Coordinates of C-alpha atoms and ligand atoms in Angstrom, one line a residue:
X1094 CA 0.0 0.0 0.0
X1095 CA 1.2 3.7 -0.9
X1096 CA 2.4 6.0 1.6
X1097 CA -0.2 8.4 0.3
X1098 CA -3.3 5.4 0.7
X1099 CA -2.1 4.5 4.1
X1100 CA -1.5 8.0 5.3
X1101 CA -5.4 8.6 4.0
X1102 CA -6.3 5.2 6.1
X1103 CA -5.2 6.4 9.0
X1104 CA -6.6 9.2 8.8
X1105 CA -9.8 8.0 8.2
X1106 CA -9.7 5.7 10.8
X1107 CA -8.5 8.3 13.9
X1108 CA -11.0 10.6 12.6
X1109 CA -13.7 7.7 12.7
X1110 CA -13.2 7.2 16.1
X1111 CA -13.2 10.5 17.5
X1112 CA -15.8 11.4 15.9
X1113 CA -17.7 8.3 17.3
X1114 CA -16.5 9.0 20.7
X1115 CA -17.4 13.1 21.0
X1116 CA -20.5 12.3 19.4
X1117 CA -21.8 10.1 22.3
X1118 CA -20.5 12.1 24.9
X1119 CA -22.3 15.1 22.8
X1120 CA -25.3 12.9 22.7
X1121 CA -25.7 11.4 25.9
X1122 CA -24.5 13.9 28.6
X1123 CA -27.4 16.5 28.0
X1124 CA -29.6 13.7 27.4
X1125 CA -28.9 12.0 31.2
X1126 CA -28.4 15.3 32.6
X1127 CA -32.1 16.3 31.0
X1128 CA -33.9 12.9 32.2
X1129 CA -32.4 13.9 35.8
X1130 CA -33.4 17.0 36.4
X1131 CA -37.0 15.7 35.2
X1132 CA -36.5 13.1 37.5
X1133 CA -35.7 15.6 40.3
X1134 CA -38.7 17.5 39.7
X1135 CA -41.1 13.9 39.7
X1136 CA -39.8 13.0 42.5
X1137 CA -40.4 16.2 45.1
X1138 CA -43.7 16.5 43.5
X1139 CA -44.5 13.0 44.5
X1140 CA -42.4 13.3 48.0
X1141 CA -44.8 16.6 48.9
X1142 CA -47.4 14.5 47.8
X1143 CA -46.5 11.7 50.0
X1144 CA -45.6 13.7 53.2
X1145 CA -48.4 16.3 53.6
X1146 CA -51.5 14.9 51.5
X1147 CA -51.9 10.9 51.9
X1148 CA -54.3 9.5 54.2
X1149 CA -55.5 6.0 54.8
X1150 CA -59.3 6.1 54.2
X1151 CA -61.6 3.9 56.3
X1152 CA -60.9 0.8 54.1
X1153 CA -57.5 0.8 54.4
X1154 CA -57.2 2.7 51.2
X1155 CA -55.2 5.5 50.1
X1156 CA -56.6 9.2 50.2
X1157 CA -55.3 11.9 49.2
X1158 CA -57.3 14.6 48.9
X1159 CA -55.7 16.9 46.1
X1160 CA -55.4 20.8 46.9
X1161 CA -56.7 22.6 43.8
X1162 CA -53.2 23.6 42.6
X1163 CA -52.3 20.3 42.5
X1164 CA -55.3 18.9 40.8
X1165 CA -54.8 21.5 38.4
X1166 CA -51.2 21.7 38.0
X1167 CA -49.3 24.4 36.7
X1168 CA -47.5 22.8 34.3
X1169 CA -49.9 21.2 31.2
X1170 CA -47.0 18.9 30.9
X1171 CA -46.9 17.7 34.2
X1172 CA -49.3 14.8 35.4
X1173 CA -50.8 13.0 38.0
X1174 CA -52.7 9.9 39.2
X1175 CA -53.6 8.6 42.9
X1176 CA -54.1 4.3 42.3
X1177 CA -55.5 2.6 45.4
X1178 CA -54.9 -0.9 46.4
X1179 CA -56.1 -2.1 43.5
X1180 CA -55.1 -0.6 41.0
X1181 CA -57.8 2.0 40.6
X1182 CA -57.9 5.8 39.7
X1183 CA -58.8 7.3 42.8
X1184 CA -57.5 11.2 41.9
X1185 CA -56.1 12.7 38.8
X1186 CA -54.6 15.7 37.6
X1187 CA -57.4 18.3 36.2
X1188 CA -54.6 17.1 32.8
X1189 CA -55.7 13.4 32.9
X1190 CA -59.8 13.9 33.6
X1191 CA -61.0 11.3 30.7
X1192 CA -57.9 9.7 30.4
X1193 CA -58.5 6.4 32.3
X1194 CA -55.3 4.5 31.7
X1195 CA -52.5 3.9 34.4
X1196 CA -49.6 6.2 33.5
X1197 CA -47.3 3.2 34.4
X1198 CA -49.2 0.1 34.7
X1199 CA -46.2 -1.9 34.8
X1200 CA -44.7 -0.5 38.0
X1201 CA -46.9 -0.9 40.9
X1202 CA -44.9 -2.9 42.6
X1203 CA -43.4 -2.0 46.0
X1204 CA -40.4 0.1 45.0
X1205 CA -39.9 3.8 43.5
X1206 CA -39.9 3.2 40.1
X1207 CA -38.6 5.6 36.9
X1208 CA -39.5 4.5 33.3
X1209 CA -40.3 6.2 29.8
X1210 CA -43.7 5.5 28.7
X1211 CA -45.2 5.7 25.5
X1212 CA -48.8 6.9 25.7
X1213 CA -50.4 7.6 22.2
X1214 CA -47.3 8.1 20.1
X1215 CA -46.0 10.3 22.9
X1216 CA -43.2 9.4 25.5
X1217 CA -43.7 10.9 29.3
X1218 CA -41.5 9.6 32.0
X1219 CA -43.3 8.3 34.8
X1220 CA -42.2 8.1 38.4
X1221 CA -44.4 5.6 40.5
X1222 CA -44.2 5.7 44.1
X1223 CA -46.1 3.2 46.8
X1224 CA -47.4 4.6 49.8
X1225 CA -47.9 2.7 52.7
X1226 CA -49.4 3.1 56.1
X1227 CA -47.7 3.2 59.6
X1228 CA -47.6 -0.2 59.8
X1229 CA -45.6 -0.5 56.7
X1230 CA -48.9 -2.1 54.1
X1231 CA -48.6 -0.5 51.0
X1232 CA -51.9 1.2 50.7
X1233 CA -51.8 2.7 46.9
X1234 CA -50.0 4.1 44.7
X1235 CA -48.9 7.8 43.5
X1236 CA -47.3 8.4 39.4
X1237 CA -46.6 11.1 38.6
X1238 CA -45.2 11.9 34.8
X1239 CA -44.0 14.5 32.6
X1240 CA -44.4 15.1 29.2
X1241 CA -40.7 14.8 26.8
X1242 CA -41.7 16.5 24.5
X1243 CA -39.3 19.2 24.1
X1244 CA -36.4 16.5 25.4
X1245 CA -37.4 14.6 21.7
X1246 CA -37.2 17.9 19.9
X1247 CA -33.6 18.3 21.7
X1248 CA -32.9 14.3 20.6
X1249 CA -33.8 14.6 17.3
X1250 CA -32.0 18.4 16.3
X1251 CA -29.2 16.7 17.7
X1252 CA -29.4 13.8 15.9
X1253 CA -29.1 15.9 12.9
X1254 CA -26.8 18.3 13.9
X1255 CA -24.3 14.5 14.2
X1256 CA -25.6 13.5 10.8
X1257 CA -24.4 17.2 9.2
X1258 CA -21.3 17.4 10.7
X1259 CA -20.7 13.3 9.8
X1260 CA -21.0 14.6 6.1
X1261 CA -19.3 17.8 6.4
X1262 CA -16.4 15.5 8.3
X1263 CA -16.8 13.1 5.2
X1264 CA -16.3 15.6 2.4
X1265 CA -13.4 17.3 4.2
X1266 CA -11.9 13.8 4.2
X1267 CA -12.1 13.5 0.5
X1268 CA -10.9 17.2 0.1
X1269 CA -7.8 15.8 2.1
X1270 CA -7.7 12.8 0.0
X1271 CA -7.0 14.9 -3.6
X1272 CA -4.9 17.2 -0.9
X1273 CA -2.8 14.2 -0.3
X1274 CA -2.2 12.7 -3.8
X1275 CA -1.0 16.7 -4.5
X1276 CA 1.3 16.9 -1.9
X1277 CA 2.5 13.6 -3.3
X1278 CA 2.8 14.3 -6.5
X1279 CA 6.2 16.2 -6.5
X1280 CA 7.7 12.7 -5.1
X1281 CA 6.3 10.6 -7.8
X1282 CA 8.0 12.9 -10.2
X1283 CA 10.9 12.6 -8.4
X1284 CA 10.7 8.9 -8.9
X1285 CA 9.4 8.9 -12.5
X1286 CA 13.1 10.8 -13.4
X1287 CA 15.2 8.5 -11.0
X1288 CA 13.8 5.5 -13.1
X1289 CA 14.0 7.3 -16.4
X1290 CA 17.6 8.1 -15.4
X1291 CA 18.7 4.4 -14.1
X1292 CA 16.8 3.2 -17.5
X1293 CA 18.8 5.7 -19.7
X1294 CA 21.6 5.1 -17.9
X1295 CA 22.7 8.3 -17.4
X1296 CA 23.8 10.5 -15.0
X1297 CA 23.7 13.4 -16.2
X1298 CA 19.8 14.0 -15.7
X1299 CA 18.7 16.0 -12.8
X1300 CA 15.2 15.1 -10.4
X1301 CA 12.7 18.4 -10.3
X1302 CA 11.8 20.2 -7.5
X1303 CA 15.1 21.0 -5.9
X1304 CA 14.5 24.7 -5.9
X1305 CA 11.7 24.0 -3.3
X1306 CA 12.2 25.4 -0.1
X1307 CA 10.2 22.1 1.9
X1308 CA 11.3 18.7 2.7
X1309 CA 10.8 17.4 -0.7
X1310 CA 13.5 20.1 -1.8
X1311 CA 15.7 18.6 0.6
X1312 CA 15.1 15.2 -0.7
X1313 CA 15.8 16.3 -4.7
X1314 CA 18.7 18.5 -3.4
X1315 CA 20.2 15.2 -1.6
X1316 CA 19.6 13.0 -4.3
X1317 CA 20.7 15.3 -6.9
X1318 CA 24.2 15.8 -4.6
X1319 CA 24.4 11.9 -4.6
X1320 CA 23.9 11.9 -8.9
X1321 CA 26.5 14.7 -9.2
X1322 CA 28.9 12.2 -7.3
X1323 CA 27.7 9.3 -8.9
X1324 CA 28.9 10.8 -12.1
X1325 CA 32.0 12.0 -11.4
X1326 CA 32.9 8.6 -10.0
X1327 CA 32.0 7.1 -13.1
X1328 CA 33.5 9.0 -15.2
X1329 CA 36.5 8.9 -13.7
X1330 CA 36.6 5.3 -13.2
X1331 CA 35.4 5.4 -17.3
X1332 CA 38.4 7.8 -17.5
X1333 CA 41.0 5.7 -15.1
X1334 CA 40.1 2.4 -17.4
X1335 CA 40.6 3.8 -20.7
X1336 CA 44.1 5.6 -19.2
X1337 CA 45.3 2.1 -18.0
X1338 CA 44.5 0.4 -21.3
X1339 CA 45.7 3.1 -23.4
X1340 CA 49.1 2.8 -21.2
X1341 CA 49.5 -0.8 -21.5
X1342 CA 49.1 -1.3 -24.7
X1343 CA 51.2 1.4 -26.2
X1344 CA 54.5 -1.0 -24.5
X1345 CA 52.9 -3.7 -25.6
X1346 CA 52.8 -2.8 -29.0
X1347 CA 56.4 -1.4 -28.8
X1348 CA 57.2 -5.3 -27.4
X1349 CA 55.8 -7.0 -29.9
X1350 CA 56.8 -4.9 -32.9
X1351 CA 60.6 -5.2 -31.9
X1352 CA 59.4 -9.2 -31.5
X1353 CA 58.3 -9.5 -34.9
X1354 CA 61.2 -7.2 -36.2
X1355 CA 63.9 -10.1 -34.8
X1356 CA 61.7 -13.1 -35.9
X1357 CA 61.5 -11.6 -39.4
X1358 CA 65.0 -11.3 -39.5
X1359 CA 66.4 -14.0 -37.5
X1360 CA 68.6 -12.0 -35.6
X1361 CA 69.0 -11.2 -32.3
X1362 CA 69.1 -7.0 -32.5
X1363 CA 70.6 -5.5 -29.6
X1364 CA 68.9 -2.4 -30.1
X1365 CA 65.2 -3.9 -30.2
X1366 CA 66.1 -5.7 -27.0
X1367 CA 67.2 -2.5 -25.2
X1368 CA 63.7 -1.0 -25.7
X1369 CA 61.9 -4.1 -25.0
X1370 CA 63.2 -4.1 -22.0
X1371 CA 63.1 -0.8 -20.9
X1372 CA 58.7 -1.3 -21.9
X1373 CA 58.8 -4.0 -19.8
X1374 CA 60.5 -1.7 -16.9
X1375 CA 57.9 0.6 -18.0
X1376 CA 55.2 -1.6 -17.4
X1377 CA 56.3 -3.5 -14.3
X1378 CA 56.6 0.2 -12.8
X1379 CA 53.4 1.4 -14.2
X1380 CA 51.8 -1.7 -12.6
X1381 CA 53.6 -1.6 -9.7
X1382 CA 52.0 2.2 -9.1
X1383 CA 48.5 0.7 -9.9
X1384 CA 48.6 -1.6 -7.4
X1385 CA 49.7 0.7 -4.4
X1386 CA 47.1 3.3 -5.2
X1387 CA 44.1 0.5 -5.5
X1388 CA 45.5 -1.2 -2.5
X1389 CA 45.7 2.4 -0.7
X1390 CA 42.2 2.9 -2.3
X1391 CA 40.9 -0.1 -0.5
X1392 CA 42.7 0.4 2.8
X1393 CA 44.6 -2.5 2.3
X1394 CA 47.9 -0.9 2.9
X1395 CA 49.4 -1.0 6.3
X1396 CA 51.6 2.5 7.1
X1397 CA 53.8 1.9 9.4
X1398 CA 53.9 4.7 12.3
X1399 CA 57.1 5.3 14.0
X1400 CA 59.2 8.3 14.5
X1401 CA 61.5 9.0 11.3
X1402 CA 64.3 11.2 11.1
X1403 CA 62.8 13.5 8.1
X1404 CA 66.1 15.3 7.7
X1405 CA 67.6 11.8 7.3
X1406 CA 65.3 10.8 4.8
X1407 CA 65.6 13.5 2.8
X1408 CA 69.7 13.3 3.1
X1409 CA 69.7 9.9 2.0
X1410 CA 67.3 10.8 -1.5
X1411 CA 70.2 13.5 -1.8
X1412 CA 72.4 11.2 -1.7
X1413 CA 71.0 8.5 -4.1
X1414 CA 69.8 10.9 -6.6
X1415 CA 73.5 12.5 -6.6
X1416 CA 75.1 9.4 -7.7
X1417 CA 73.1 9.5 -10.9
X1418 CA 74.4 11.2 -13.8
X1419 CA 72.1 14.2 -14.6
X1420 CA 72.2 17.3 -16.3
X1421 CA 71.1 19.1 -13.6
X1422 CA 72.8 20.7 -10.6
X1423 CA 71.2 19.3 -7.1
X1424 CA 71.5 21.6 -4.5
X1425 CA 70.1 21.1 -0.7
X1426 CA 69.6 24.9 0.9
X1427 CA 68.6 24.2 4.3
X1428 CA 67.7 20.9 6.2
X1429 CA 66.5 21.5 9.6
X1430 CA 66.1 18.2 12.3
X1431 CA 62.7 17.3 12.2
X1432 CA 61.1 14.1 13.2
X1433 CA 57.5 12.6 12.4
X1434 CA 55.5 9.9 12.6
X1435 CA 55.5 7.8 9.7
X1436 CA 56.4 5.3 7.2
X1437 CA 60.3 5.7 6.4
X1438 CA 59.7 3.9 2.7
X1439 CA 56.8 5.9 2.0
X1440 CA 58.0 9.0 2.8
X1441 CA 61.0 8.3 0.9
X1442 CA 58.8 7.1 -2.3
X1443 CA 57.1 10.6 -2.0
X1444 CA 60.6 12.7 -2.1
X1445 CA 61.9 10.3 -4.9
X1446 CA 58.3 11.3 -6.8
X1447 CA 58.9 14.6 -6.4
X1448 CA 62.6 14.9 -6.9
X1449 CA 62.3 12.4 -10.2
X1450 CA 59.9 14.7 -11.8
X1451 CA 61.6 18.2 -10.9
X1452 CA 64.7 16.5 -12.8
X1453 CA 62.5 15.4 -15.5
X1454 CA 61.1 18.8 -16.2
X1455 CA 63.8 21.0 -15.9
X1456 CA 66.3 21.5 -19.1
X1457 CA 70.1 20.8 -19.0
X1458 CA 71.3 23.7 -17.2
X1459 CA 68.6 24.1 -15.0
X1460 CA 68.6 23.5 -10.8
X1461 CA 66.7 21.7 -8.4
X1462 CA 66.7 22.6 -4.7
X1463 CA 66.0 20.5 -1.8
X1464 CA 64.9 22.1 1.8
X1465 CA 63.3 21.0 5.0
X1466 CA 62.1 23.9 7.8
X1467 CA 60.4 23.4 11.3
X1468 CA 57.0 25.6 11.5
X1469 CA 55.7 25.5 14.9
X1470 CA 54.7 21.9 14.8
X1471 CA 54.7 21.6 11.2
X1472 CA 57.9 20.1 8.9
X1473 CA 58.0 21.6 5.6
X1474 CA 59.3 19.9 2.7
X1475 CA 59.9 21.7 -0.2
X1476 CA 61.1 20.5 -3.8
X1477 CA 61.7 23.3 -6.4
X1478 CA 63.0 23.2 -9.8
X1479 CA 63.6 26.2 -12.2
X1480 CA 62.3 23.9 -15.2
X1481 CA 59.1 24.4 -17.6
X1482 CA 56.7 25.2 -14.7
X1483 CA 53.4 24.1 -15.0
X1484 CA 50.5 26.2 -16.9
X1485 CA 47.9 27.8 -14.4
X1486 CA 44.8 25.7 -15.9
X1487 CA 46.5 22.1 -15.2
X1488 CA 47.6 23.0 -11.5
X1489 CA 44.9 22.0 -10.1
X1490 CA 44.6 18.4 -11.8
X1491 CA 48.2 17.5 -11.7
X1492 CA 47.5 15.6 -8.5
X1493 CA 44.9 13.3 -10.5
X1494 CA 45.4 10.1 -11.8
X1495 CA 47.0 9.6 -14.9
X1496 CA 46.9 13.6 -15.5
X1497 CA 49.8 14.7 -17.0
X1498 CA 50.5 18.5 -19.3
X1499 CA 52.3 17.0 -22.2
X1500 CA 51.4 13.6 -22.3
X1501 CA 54.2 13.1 -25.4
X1502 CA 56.9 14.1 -23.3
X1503 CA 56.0 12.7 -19.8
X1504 CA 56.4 9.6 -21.9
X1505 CA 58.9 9.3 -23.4
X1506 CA 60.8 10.8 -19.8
X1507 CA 59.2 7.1 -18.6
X1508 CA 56.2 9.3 -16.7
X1509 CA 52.8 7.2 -16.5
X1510 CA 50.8 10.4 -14.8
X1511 CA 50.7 8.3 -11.1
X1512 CA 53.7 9.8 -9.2
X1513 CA 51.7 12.8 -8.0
X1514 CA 48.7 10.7 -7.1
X1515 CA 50.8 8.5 -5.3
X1516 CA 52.8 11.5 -3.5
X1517 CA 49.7 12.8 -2.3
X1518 CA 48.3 9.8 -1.0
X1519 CA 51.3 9.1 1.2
X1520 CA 51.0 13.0 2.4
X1521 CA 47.4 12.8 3.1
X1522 CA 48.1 9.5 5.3
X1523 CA 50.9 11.2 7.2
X1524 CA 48.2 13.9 8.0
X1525 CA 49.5 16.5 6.0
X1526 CA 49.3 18.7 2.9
X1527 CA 51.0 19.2 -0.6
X1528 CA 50.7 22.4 -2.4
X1529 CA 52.3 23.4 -5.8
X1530 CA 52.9 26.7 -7.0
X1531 CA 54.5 26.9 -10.7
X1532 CA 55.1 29.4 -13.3
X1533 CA 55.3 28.5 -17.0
X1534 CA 58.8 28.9 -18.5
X1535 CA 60.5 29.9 -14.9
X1536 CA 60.1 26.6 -12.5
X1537 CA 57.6 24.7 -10.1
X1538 CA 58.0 24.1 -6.0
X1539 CA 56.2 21.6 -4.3
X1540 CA 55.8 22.3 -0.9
X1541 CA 54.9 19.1 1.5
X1542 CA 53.4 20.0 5.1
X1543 CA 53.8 17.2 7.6
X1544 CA 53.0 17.3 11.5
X1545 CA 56.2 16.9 14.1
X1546 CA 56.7 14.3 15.9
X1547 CA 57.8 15.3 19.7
X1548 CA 59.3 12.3 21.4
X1549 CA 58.6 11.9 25.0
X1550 CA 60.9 13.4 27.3
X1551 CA 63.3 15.1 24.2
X1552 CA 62.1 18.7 24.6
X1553 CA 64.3 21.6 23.5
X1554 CA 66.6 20.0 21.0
X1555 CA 65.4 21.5 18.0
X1556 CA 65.7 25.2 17.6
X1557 CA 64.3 25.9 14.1
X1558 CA 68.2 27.0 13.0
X1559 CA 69.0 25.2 9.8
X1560 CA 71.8 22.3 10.6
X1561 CA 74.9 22.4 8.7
X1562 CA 74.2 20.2 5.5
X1563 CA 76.7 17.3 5.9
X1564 CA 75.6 14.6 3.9
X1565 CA 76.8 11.1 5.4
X1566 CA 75.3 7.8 5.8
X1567 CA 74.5 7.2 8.9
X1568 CA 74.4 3.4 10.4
X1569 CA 71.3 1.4 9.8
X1570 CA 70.5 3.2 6.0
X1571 CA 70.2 1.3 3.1
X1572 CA 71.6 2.4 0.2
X1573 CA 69.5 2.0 -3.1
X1574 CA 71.2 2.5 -6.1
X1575 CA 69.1 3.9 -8.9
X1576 CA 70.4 2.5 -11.8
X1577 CA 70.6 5.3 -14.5
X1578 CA 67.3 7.1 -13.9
X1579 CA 64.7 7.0 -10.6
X1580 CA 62.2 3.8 -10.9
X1581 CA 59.6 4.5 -8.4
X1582 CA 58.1 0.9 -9.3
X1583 CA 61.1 -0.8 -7.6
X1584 CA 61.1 2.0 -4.7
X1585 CA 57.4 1.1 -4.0
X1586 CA 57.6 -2.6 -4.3
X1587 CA 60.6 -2.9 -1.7
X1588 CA 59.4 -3.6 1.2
X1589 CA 55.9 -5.1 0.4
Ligands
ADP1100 P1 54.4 11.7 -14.6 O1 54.7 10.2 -14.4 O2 53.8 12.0 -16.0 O3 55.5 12.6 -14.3 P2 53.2 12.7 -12.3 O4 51.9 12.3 -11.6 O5 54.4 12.6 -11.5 O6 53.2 11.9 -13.6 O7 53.0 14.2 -12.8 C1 51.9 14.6 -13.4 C2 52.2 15.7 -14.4 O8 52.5 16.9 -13.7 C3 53.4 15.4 -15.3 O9 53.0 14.7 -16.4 C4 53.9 16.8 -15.6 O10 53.2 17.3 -16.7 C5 53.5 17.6 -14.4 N1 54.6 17.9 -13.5 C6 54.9 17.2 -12.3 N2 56.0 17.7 -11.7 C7 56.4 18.7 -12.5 C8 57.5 19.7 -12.4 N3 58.3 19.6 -11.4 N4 57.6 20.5 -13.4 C9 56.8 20.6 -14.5 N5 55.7 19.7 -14.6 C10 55.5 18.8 -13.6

């Protein structure tokens, strides 16, 4: 059943009963309190009767000799009858003379009785009261009665007044029944698009009524929130799909052409077998980074967190990345001693990202500087480069997957558009925050913010003062040669 039908049930049904239930207290509360105060009246005309008129006549009978006022009655609606022992008329009201029927015939019994008669079509209540002498022998009997006349008129206006506001009730019910299905309506249009969209499968489409100020504005808003990120995860997992395909198969085809080259020829060509090796490095490093991010997508990779020695870290990158043969200058400004709480290899992954493109993208000629500063409890890392910069409009994507300015040349420099992703992943889980700031022509600086890690009991030992940059390995460091160019594959895949 609807919401709408069972709202309209319910509805229905309380009203049902409360009506039922104010309508009998409407109907019976004057009605008792009416029949009472008749009663009332009955029965002090019969008790004056009783006290100051009856006599017991010679044969043991009742007498009661009626004062005119009584015989006459004031009230025309208002009678009276004197019944002796056996049942006889003795005395009537002036009301009564010809009428020669017991008001009550049914209640001479030995108790005071109340009861509605109808006399004629028309309904008196009659009080009967026995009378008895001293020694307690009921001698007759005295009824008295009033007309209800004007109690039926009361009954029956009533009555009616119920049965008008029953169908005044009932037509307001189905005025709140076309109400309803209104008030509905926006939601089944709102339902009508979501289907329409799932059908059409797409997410582009937008539900109505979002503009509205009301719960059902809230619901559209919320469900049109939930579409917008529907569609941007699809089509960036559309996006992410067609990137990975597109880089695997451009080393693939590179593998097998060189293949077929040698087959053809019979000969084992040194030259093909230098690239198909360096596409299979390619690949095994582009996989490599896939993996980490979809297993740091799914939680499924454990950071460590102990302290680290962040100067050290970034010494021993310095170091490795010196060794290579490069055409440009390396230079580390000023390194202060900072330690955090983290994962040593990761950390080291994300200055080996950000160091491997700086040299990437900077010509022959060009510099790359290397710095780490203490900011009241913040370390900052920063990698710049005085290389091709970055144009405003891809600054803010860079740190997408896959994303990459010149897609020709971050190729064939061995780039597969991850290193970024991956650097900001491993910032994010450290707590912290990378920013980039690049001009176009003059050079790019990364700058990594990472909280400080305080060891207990080691207060006061860092000043903020740069330390003197002496670059030695210290006990305990591995050493990681990077044969000929940075391979962040083999960096990532270390330790795992
Ligand atoms: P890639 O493997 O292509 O280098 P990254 O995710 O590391 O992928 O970088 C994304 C893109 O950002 C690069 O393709 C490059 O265009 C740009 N980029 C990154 N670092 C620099 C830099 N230091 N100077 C200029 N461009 C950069």
């Amino acid at each position: 059943m609807s919401i709408q039908n069972r709202l309209l049930l319910v509805y229905a049904l309380i009203f049902c009963v409360v009506y039922f239930l104010s309508s009998l207290v409407v109907y019976t509360l004057p009605r008792d309190q009416i029949l009472a105060q008749i009663d009332a009246d009955l029965y002090s005309l019969a008790a004056e009767l009783v006290s100051s008129s009856t006599q017991v006549g010679v044969d043991g009978d009742i007498l009661v000799p009626l004062s005119e006022e009584l015989a006459t009655l004031e009230t025309a609606s208002t009678f009276l009858n004197i019944i002796n022992r056996r049942g006889e008329i003795v005395a009537r009201s002036k009301n009564l003379v010809g009428y020669d029927k017991l008001l009550d015939p049914e209640s001479l019994g030995t108790a005071e009785v109340y009861r509605v008669v109808t006399h004629d079509n028309t309904q008196v209540r009659v009080l009967t009261v026995p009378v008895s002498d001293d020694d307690g022998r009921i001698i007759g009997h005295i009824q008295v009665a009033r007309l209800l006349d004007n109690f039926e008129v009361f009954s029956r206006v009533l009555s009616r007044a119920l049965l008008i506001s029953m169908g005044a009730a009932f037509v307001s019910l189905i005025v709140l029944a076309a109400l309803t299905s209104t008030l509905f309506r926006p939601l089944e249009d709102i339902a009508t698009v979501a289907r329409q969209i799932t059908r059409a499968d797409d997410l582009s489409r937008r539900v109505p009524h979002s503009n509205r100020t009301d719960e059902i504005g809230d619901l559209a808003r919320a469900f049109n929130q939930t579409l917008e990120r529907l569609e941007r995860l699809f089509r960036s997992q559309q996006r992410f799909l067609a990137d990975v395909s597109h880089e695997l198969r451009t080393p693939l085809t590179s593998v097998r052409g060189n293949l077929d080259l040698m087959r053809r020829f019979g000969d084992y060509d040194e030259e093909s077998m230098v690239v198909i090796q360096d596409e299979m490095e390619r690949m095994s490093r582009l996989l490599g980074d896939l993996l980490l991010l979809a297993r740091a997508d799914t939680g499924g990779l454990p950071l460590r967190h102990e302290p680290v020695e962040l100067d050290n870290v970034l010494f021993e990158v310095y170091r490795q990345i010196s060794r290579i043969e490069k055409p440009v200058t390396m230079e580390l400004t000023a390194v202060d001693q900072v330690m955090i709480l983290g994962d040593e290899d990761r950390l080291k992954q994300l200055l080996l990202n950000l160091v491997d493109n700086a040299i990437k993208y900077t010509q022959p000629g060009g510099v790359v500087r290397l710095s780490l500063a203490k900011d009241t409890g913040w370390a900052q890392l920063v990698v710049s480069d005085t290389g091709i910069g970055i144009p405003a409009e891809d600054l803010p994507h860079i740190f997408e997957r896959f994303y990459r300015v010149d897609k020709a040349r971050s190729r064939a420099q061995g780039g597969s558009g991850l290193g970024l992703a991956i650097a900001k992943w491993v910032v994010q889980a450290h707590g912290g925050a990378i920013k980039v700031d690049s001009t176009v022509g003059e050079g790019t600086t990364f700058t990594v913010t990472l909280p400080i890690y305080q060891p207990p009991g080691r207060l006061g030992s860092t000043n903020g003062e740069a330390a003197e940059v002496e670059i030695k390995t210290r006990p305990g460091l591995r050493n990681r040669a990077l044969p000929g160019t940075l391979r962040r594959g083999q960096q990532v895949n270390e330790r795992e």
